[in-house]
Tab-separated table of C-alpha atoms in Angstrom:
chain	number	residue	atom	x	y	z
I	1	MET	CA	-12.825	85.333	-15.594
I	2	GLY	CA	-11.543	83.024	-18.320
I	3	ARG	CA	-12.437	83.040	-21.786
I	4	PRO	CA	-15.856	80.793	-22.962
I	5	LYS	CA	-14.115	77.491	-24.051
I	6	ALA	CA	-14.306	77.038	-27.817
I	7	ARG	CA	-17.036	74.766	-29.629
I	8	VAL	CA	-15.352	71.477	-31.490
I	9	SER	CA	-15.393	71.591	-34.824
I	10	MET	CA	-16.481	68.562	-36.701
I	11	ALA	CA	-12.582	69.622	-38.909
I	12	ASP	CA	-11.011	69.144	-35.213
I	13	VAL	CA	-12.977	65.578	-34.963
I	14	ALA	CA	-11.927	64.707	-38.696
I	15	ARG	CA	-7.955	65.739	-37.611
I	16	LEU	CA	-7.922	63.766	-34.452
I	17	ALA	CA	-9.634	60.599	-35.582
I	18	GLY	CA	-7.310	60.766	-38.911
I	19	VAL	CA	-10.415	60.696	-41.622
I	20	SER	CA	-11.913	62.851	-43.341
I	21	SER	CA	-14.496	65.851	-42.157
I	22	GLN	CA	-16.913	63.929	-44.755
I	23	THR	CA	-16.714	60.374	-42.664
I	24	VAL	CA	-17.226	62.694	-39.087
I	25	SER	CA	-20.841	63.967	-41.028
I	26	ARG	CA	-21.145	60.672	-42.514
I	27	VAL	CA	-21.210	58.664	-38.415
I	28	SER	CA	-23.115	61.577	-36.829
I	29	THR	CA	-25.903	61.162	-39.443
I	30	GLY	CA	-25.705	57.291	-38.967
I	31	HIS	CA	-25.043	57.009	-42.646
I	32	PRO	CA	-24.267	53.254	-42.961
I	33	SER	CA	-21.468	53.283	-45.702
I	34	VAL	CA	-19.473	53.712	-42.762
I	35	VAL	CA	-16.972	50.573	-42.250
I	36	GLY	CA	-17.055	49.578	-37.916
I	37	SER	CA	-13.724	50.366	-37.367
I	38	THR	CA	-13.385	53.711	-38.693
I	39	ARG	CA	-17.091	54.495	-36.719
I	40	GLN	CA	-15.623	53.024	-33.431
I	41	GLN	CA	-12.486	55.840	-34.201
I	42	VAL	CA	-14.972	58.745	-35.201
I	43	LEU	CA	-16.941	57.920	-31.901
I	44	ALA	CA	-13.491	58.159	-29.768
I	45	ALA	CA	-12.566	60.655	-30.865
I	46	MET	CA	-15.848	62.868	-30.643
I	47	LYS	CA	-16.335	61.711	-27.151
I	48	GLU	CA	-12.921	62.618	-26.032
I	49	LEU	CA	-13.374	66.387	-27.546
I	50	GLY	CA	-16.729	66.298	-25.953
I	51	TYR	CA	-18.199	67.069	-29.956
I	52	ARG	CA	-22.051	67.270	-30.236
I	53	PRO	CA	-23.729	67.348	-34.144
I	54	ASN	CA	-25.031	70.909	-35.214
I	55	SER	CA	-27.908	69.378	-36.622
I	56	ALA	CA	-29.392	73.117	-36.924
I	57	ALA	CA	-26.211	74.421	-39.201
I	58	ARG	CA	-26.072	70.765	-41.341
I	59	ALA	CA	-29.843	71.444	-42.242
I	60	LEU	CA	-28.438	75.462	-43.025
I	61	LYS	CA	-25.813	74.395	-45.445
I	62	SER	CA	-27.553	70.983	-46.957
I	63	GLY	CA	-30.672	72.719	-47.522
I	64	GLN	CA	-31.476	69.305	-45.786
I	65	PHE	CA	-33.080	68.694	-42.265
I	66	ARG	CA	-32.699	64.559	-42.266
I	67	THR	CA	-35.513	64.378	-40.937
I	68	ILE	CA	-38.797	62.159	-42.226
I	69	GLY	CA	-42.439	63.358	-40.984
I	70	VAL	CA	-45.100	60.381	-40.625
I	71	ILE	CA	-48.921	61.406	-40.218
I	72	LEU	CA	-50.397	58.213	-38.430
I	73	PHE	CA	-54.065	57.839	-38.580
I	74	THR	CA	-54.361	54.436	-36.201
I	75	PHE	CA	-51.683	52.268	-33.877
I	76	SER	CA	-54.498	49.428	-33.389
I	77	SER	CA	-53.934	47.490	-36.496
I	78	THR	CA	-51.260	44.910	-36.963
I	79	GLY	CA	-50.249	46.722	-40.759
I	80	ASN	CA	-49.664	50.320	-39.358
I	81	SER	CA	-48.051	49.743	-36.722
I	82	ARG	CA	-45.184	47.230	-38.525
I	83	THR	CA	-45.528	49.324	-41.372
I	84	LEU	CA	-44.200	52.523	-38.699
I	85	GLU	CA	-41.503	49.802	-37.523
I	86	ALA	CA	-39.999	49.224	-40.797
I	87	ILE	CA	-40.355	53.106	-41.945
I	88	ALA	CA	-38.050	53.890	-38.916
I	89	THR	CA	-35.929	51.020	-39.729
I	90	HIS	CA	-35.035	51.851	-43.258
I	91	ALA	CA	-35.111	55.696	-42.192
I	92	ALA	CA	-32.576	55.214	-39.846
I	93	GLN	CA	-30.241	53.152	-42.500
I	94	GLU	CA	-30.359	55.791	-44.669
I	95	GLY	CA	-29.126	58.653	-42.104
I	96	TYR	CA	-32.697	60.268	-41.291
I	97	ALA	CA	-34.949	60.377	-38.007
I	98	ILE	CA	-38.353	59.925	-38.453
I	99	THR	CA	-41.480	62.538	-36.497
I	100	LEU	CA	-44.519	60.960	-36.202
I	101	ILE	CA	-47.744	62.792	-35.745
I	102	PRO	CA	-50.403	60.688	-34.707
I	103	VAL	CA	-53.871	62.391	-35.578
I	104	ALA	CA	-57.304	60.848	-34.248
I	105	VAL	CA	-59.529	61.956	-36.312
I	106	PRO	CA	-59.052	61.888	-40.166
I	107	THR	CA	-60.573	64.465	-41.543
I	108	GLN	CA	-59.469	67.694	-44.198
I	109	ASP	CA	-59.028	69.808	-40.689
I	110	SER	CA	-56.940	67.750	-38.449
I	111	VAL	CA	-54.777	66.324	-41.970
I	112	VAL	CA	-54.046	70.260	-42.694
I	113	GLY	CA	-53.083	70.672	-38.762
I	114	ALA	CA	-50.274	67.439	-38.735
I	115	PHE	CA	-48.785	69.056	-42.004
I	116	THR	CA	-48.655	72.344	-40.351
I	117	ARG	CA	-47.041	71.033	-37.450
I	118	LEU	CA	-44.657	68.763	-39.604
I	119	GLY	CA	-43.226	72.466	-41.027
I	120	GLU	CA	-43.028	73.533	-37.799
I	121	LEU	CA	-40.752	70.547	-36.491
I	122	ALA	CA	-38.593	70.863	-40.292
I	123	VAL	CA	-39.204	67.815	-42.318
I	124	ASP	CA	-37.782	66.890	-45.275
I	125	GLY	CA	-40.651	65.269	-46.945
I	126	VAL	CA	-44.051	63.777	-45.264
I	127	ILE	CA	-45.272	59.415	-45.220
I	128	VAL	CA	-49.029	59.220	-44.512
I	129	ILE	CA	-49.992	56.003	-43.325
I	130	MET	CA	-53.738	55.968	-44.566
I	131	GLU	CA	-55.830	53.008	-43.207
I	132	VAL	CA	-59.448	54.713	-43.821
I	133	HIS	CA	-61.142	55.957	-47.367
I	134	LEU	CA	-59.634	59.676	-47.871
I	135	LEU	CA	-57.747	60.568	-50.490
I	136	ASP	CA	-59.768	58.517	-53.224
I	137	SER	CA	-62.567	61.063	-51.935
I	138	ALA	CA	-62.776	64.992	-51.999
I	139	THR	CA	-62.910	64.617	-48.009
I	140	VAL	CA	-59.318	65.375	-47.623
I	141	THR	CA	-56.729	66.989	-49.756
I	142	LEU	CA	-52.975	66.728	-48.975
I	143	PRO	CA	-51.286	70.761	-48.941
I	144	PRO	CA	-49.547	71.135	-52.382
I	145	HIS	CA	-45.789	71.651	-52.948
I	146	VAL	CA	-44.833	68.997	-50.323
I	147	GLN	CA	-43.099	65.817	-50.711
I	148	VAL	CA	-45.420	63.349	-49.954
I	149	VAL	CA	-45.808	59.088	-50.177
I	150	VAL	CA	-48.917	57.372	-49.087
I	151	VAL	CA	-49.167	53.954	-47.635
I	152	ASP	CA	-52.885	52.060	-47.827
I	153	SER	CA	-54.811	54.330	-50.160
I	154	ASP	CA	-56.617	54.671	-53.350
I	155	ALA	CA	-55.027	57.616	-54.708
I	156	GLY	CA	-51.785	56.952	-57.097
I	157	ASP	CA	-53.362	59.052	-59.295
I	158	ARG	CA	-52.371	61.951	-57.580
I	159	TYR	CA	-50.085	60.898	-55.319
I	160	THR	CA	-46.863	58.257	-54.748
I	161	VAL	CA	-49.017	55.370	-53.176
I	162	VAL	CA	-47.452	52.010	-51.549
I	163	ASP	CA	-49.767	49.298	-50.463
I	164	THR	CA	-49.530	45.614	-50.167
I	165	ASP	CA	-50.665	43.578	-53.159
I	166	GLN	CA	-54.608	43.630	-51.068
I	167	ALA	CA	-56.513	42.254	-54.023
I	168	ASP	CA	-54.277	39.604	-54.929
I	169	GLY	CA	-53.729	38.189	-51.240
I	170	ALA	CA	-57.428	37.982	-50.951
I	171	ARG	CA	-57.821	35.874	-54.333
I	172	GLN	CA	-54.787	33.430	-53.221
I	173	ALA	CA	-56.525	32.464	-49.605
I	174	VAL	CA	-60.455	32.059	-51.551
I	175	THR	CA	-58.491	30.119	-54.575
I	176	HIS	CA	-57.046	28.019	-52.080
I	177	LEU	CA	-60.604	26.996	-50.056
I	178	LEU	CA	-61.743	25.965	-53.508
I	179	ASP	CA	-58.907	24.295	-54.839
I	180	LEU	CA	-60.136	21.947	-51.659
I	181	GLY	CA	-63.240	21.194	-52.934
I	182	HIS	CA	-65.169	23.825	-50.539
I	183	CYS	CA	-68.547	25.170	-52.407
I	184	THR	CA	-68.147	28.438	-51.537
I	185	VAL	CA	-66.072	30.781	-48.909
I	186	TRP	CA	-67.806	32.956	-46.240
I	187	HIS	CA	-65.781	36.071	-45.109
I	188	VAL	CA	-65.459	38.309	-42.378
I	189	ALA	CA	-64.344	41.834	-43.850
I	190	GLY	CA	-62.804	44.535	-41.717
I	191	PRO	CA	-64.731	47.660	-41.352
I	192	GLU	CA	-66.422	49.596	-44.309
I	193	GLU	CA	-63.909	52.289	-43.871
I	194	SER	CA	-60.873	50.639	-44.128
I	195	PHE	CA	-59.328	51.134	-48.098
I	196	ALA	CA	-57.583	47.235	-47.012
I	197	ALA	CA	-60.697	45.715	-45.866
I	198	GLU	CA	-63.057	46.621	-49.299
I	199	ARG	CA	-59.898	45.497	-51.802
I	200	ARG	CA	-59.899	42.568	-49.401
I	201	ALA	CA	-63.549	41.821	-49.808
I	202	GLN	CA	-63.954	43.441	-53.532
I	203	ALA	CA	-61.564	40.593	-53.825
I	204	TRP	CA	-63.346	37.998	-52.095
I	205	ARG	CA	-66.818	38.801	-54.060
I	206	ASP	CA	-64.745	38.659	-57.572
I	207	THR	CA	-62.805	35.302	-57.075
I	208	LEU	CA	-66.294	33.341	-56.041
I	209	THR	CA	-68.550	35.340	-59.296
I	210	ALA	CA	-65.586	33.961	-62.091
I	211	ALA	CA	-65.914	30.590	-60.130
I	212	GLY	CA	-69.629	30.084	-60.785
I	213	ARG	CA	-70.078	30.284	-56.392
I	214	GLU	CA	-72.674	31.785	-54.540
I	215	VAL	CA	-71.097	35.005	-52.935
I	216	PRO	CA	-72.735	34.331	-48.796
I	217	ALA	CA	-73.577	37.343	-46.981
I	218	PRO	CA	-70.327	39.035	-45.586
I	219	LEU	CA	-70.084	39.248	-41.722
I	220	ARG	CA	-68.631	42.914	-40.576
I	221	GLY	CA	-65.426	43.446	-38.073
I	222	ASP	CA	-63.129	45.570	-36.647
I	223	TRP	CA	-60.272	43.892	-37.253
I	224	SER	CA	-60.572	42.994	-33.020
I	225	ALA	CA	-60.257	39.126	-31.914
I	226	GLU	CA	-63.529	39.345	-30.321
I	227	SER	CA	-65.128	40.768	-33.845
I	228	GLY	CA	-63.887	37.867	-35.310
I	229	TYR	CA	-65.470	35.935	-32.427
I	230	GLN	CA	-69.238	37.697	-32.514
I	231	ALA	CA	-68.828	36.542	-36.469
I	232	GLY	CA	-67.888	32.814	-35.526
I	233	LEU	CA	-70.277	31.960	-33.427
I	234	VAL	CA	-72.776	32.959	-35.871
I	235	LEU	CA	-70.628	30.897	-38.801
I	236	ALA	CA	-70.592	28.067	-35.762
I	237	ASP	CA	-74.255	27.790	-36.275
I	238	ARG	CA	-74.799	27.337	-39.905
I	239	PRO	CA	-73.932	23.584	-40.908
I	240	ASP	CA	-73.342	25.088	-45.029
I	241	CYS	CA	-70.677	26.968	-44.003
I	242	THR	CA	-66.988	24.514	-44.055
I	243	ALA	CA	-64.329	27.631	-45.094
I	244	VAL	CA	-63.930	31.007	-43.413
I	245	PHE	CA	-61.875	34.017	-45.209
I	246	ALA	CA	-61.119	36.405	-42.211
I	247	ALA	CA	-59.741	39.816	-43.552
I	248	ASN	CA	-57.087	39.806	-40.844
I	249	ASP	CA	-55.670	37.340	-38.210
I	250	GLN	CA	-56.992	38.478	-34.995
I	251	MET	CA	-60.279	37.783	-36.550
I	252	ALA	CA	-59.437	34.739	-37.676
I	253	LEU	CA	-58.687	34.292	-34.065
I	254	GLY	CA	-61.808	35.003	-32.815
I	255	VAL	CA	-63.569	32.682	-35.261
I	256	LEU	CA	-61.075	29.934	-34.339
I	257	ARG	CA	-62.316	30.144	-30.875
I	258	ALA	CA	-65.851	30.324	-31.470
I	259	LEU	CA	-65.789	27.354	-33.898
I	260	HIS	CA	-63.718	25.319	-30.694
I	261	GLU	CA	-66.162	26.308	-28.270
I	262	ARG	CA	-69.615	25.429	-30.577
I	263	GLY	CA	-67.613	21.844	-30.912
I	264	ARG	CA	-67.294	22.272	-34.856
I	265	SER	CA	-63.313	21.481	-35.732
I	266	VAL	CA	-60.607	22.999	-37.439
I	267	PRO	CA	-60.449	21.880	-40.117
I	268	GLY	CA	-62.068	18.912	-39.853
I	269	GLU	CA	-65.509	20.418	-40.228
I	270	VAL	CA	-64.140	24.024	-41.238
I	271	SER	CA	-61.314	25.847	-42.759
I	272	VAL	CA	-60.028	29.181	-41.670
I	273	VAL	CA	-57.830	31.585	-44.070
I	274	GLY	CA	-56.872	35.003	-41.846
I	275	PHE	CA	-54.502	37.735	-44.011
I	276	ASP	CA	-51.454	39.735	-42.431
I	277	ASP	CA	-49.322	36.348	-40.946
I	278	ILE	CA	-48.300	37.904	-37.610
I	279	ALA	CA	-45.298	36.102	-36.135
I	280	ASP	CA	-48.268	34.374	-33.246
I	281	ALA	CA	-50.344	32.783	-36.229
I	282	THR	CA	-48.380	29.572	-36.042
I	283	SER	CA	-49.076	29.871	-32.290
I	284	PHE	CA	-53.195	29.566	-33.043
I	285	ILE	CA	-54.575	26.311	-32.116
I	286	PRO	CA	-54.163	25.067	-35.463
I	287	PRO	CA	-51.761	26.581	-36.575
I	288	LEU	CA	-53.641	29.239	-39.088
I	289	THR	CA	-52.865	29.575	-42.668
I	290	THR	CA	-52.827	33.205	-44.020
I	291	VAL	CA	-51.466	35.364	-46.587
I	292	HIS	CA	-48.291	36.712	-45.716
I	293	GLN	CA	-48.068	40.447	-45.957
I	294	ASP	CA	-44.257	41.664	-46.352
I	295	PHE	CA	-44.618	45.182	-43.955
I	296	ALA	CA	-40.464	45.665	-44.179
I	297	GLU	CA	-40.581	45.480	-47.640
I	298	VAL	CA	-43.362	48.278	-47.978
I	299	GLY	CA	-41.515	50.283	-45.376
I	300	ARG	CA	-38.290	49.983	-47.413
I	301	ARG	CA	-40.572	51.275	-50.710
I	302	CYS	CA	-41.624	53.948	-48.485
I	303	VAL	CA	-38.171	55.697	-47.564
I	304	GLN	CA	-36.894	55.146	-51.147
I	305	GLY	CA	-39.805	56.838	-52.562
I	306	ILE	CA	-39.676	59.931	-50.347
I	307	LEU	CA	-36.156	60.116	-50.494
I	308	HIS	CA	-36.422	60.165	-54.480
I	309	GLN	CA	-38.063	63.162	-54.598
I	310	ILE	CA	-36.616	64.629	-51.678
I	311	ASP	CA	-33.699	65.017	-54.048
I	312	SER	CA	-35.459	65.035	-57.306
I	313	GLY	CA	-37.699	67.478	-56.334
I	314	GLU	CA	-40.832	66.189	-58.323
I	315	ALA	CA	-43.614	64.687	-57.433
I	316	ALA	CA	-43.769	60.644	-59.082
I	317	PRO	CA	-47.294	59.883	-58.987
I	318	GLY	CA	-48.302	56.208	-59.503
I	319	THR	CA	-49.273	52.841	-57.018
I	320	THR	CA	-46.003	50.481	-55.923
I	321	LEU	CA	-47.960	47.042	-54.999
I	322	VAL	CA	-45.668	44.770	-53.187
I	323	PRO	CA	-46.871	40.863	-53.729
I	324	THR	CA	-48.033	39.048	-50.811
I	325	ARG	CA	-48.025	35.028	-50.626
I	326	LEU	CA	-50.289	32.432	-49.143
I	327	VAL	CA	-48.683	30.596	-46.449
I	328	VAL	CA	-50.402	27.031	-45.839
I	329	ARG	CA	-51.100	25.609	-42.747
I	330	ALA	CA	-53.039	23.332	-40.096
I	331	SER	CA	-56.439	25.443	-40.415
I	332	THR	CA	-57.365	24.094	-44.412
I	333	ALA	CA	-58.310	20.701	-45.864
I	334	PRO	CA	-60.608	19.511	-47.760
I	335	PRO	CA	-64.604	19.927	-46.598
I	336	PRO	CA	-66.300	17.016	-44.874
I	337	ARG	CA	-67.544	14.531	-46.708
I	338	PRO	CA	-71.418	14.404	-47.044
């Protein structure tokens, strides 16, 4: 019986490729600092020798697993899915993988269970994408001594929080409609349990109040185009409704459909503004005026925040707000003349 084949080491790859072991390590973790020609040289040496990086050994040596856990409460919203995509992209650029743990029901037990599961899977830190009100109440607390960054929450006094500037985005939308000459702005709000929806609704209300305008009763949706359509049917039957701010683009799409079916032209009779600036917003009829969220920047700052905590070993409570901007398209115009 022959001897078992000796395991190929990182040093073997480095010798064949003519580079340092540190360069081989960077290539194996996907670190972006290695130039393309060198990366290809190292990869060719790995293939020739049959080298497979030993992530467990690296973790024992460095004390890091180079993995970030992500706890996500829903895939259905545009913000959550695009933020997750951005986190995965920026983590990979830093040489980190992500491990995703979806949580169906956001309760204390489910959150603790998710953290326990991530601990078993060996991660260096955790990013929690929370759309619902949890951390700003006593309902849910995160385990102590864990490196954590939270998205979309009002818990900056206890955790590192990264979020879009929801309030300023809503203010821009409402101010745009008032500046066009509309007497007031109706609102199709998101779910009550959503932190982002409440921030947008409060800013809508505050902006109208500050301008001395009537604040109509908001209509409530669930982020879906169907819920926006149902709200739009109600608004279409109100001749005094000339401007609508929907809390996301999907509900704005439903509002546009309802207004079209009821024979009310946009923007001739009613102006509509959304929130998110999804890729399809330019293809709505008419193209949608909306508030742009920089999901890529939110994801980048989340990864930066968790890597800072991993490197320093210290939490950094506080909230970072990523700016928004209004993108004006063809769905808004001055109100019709009396």
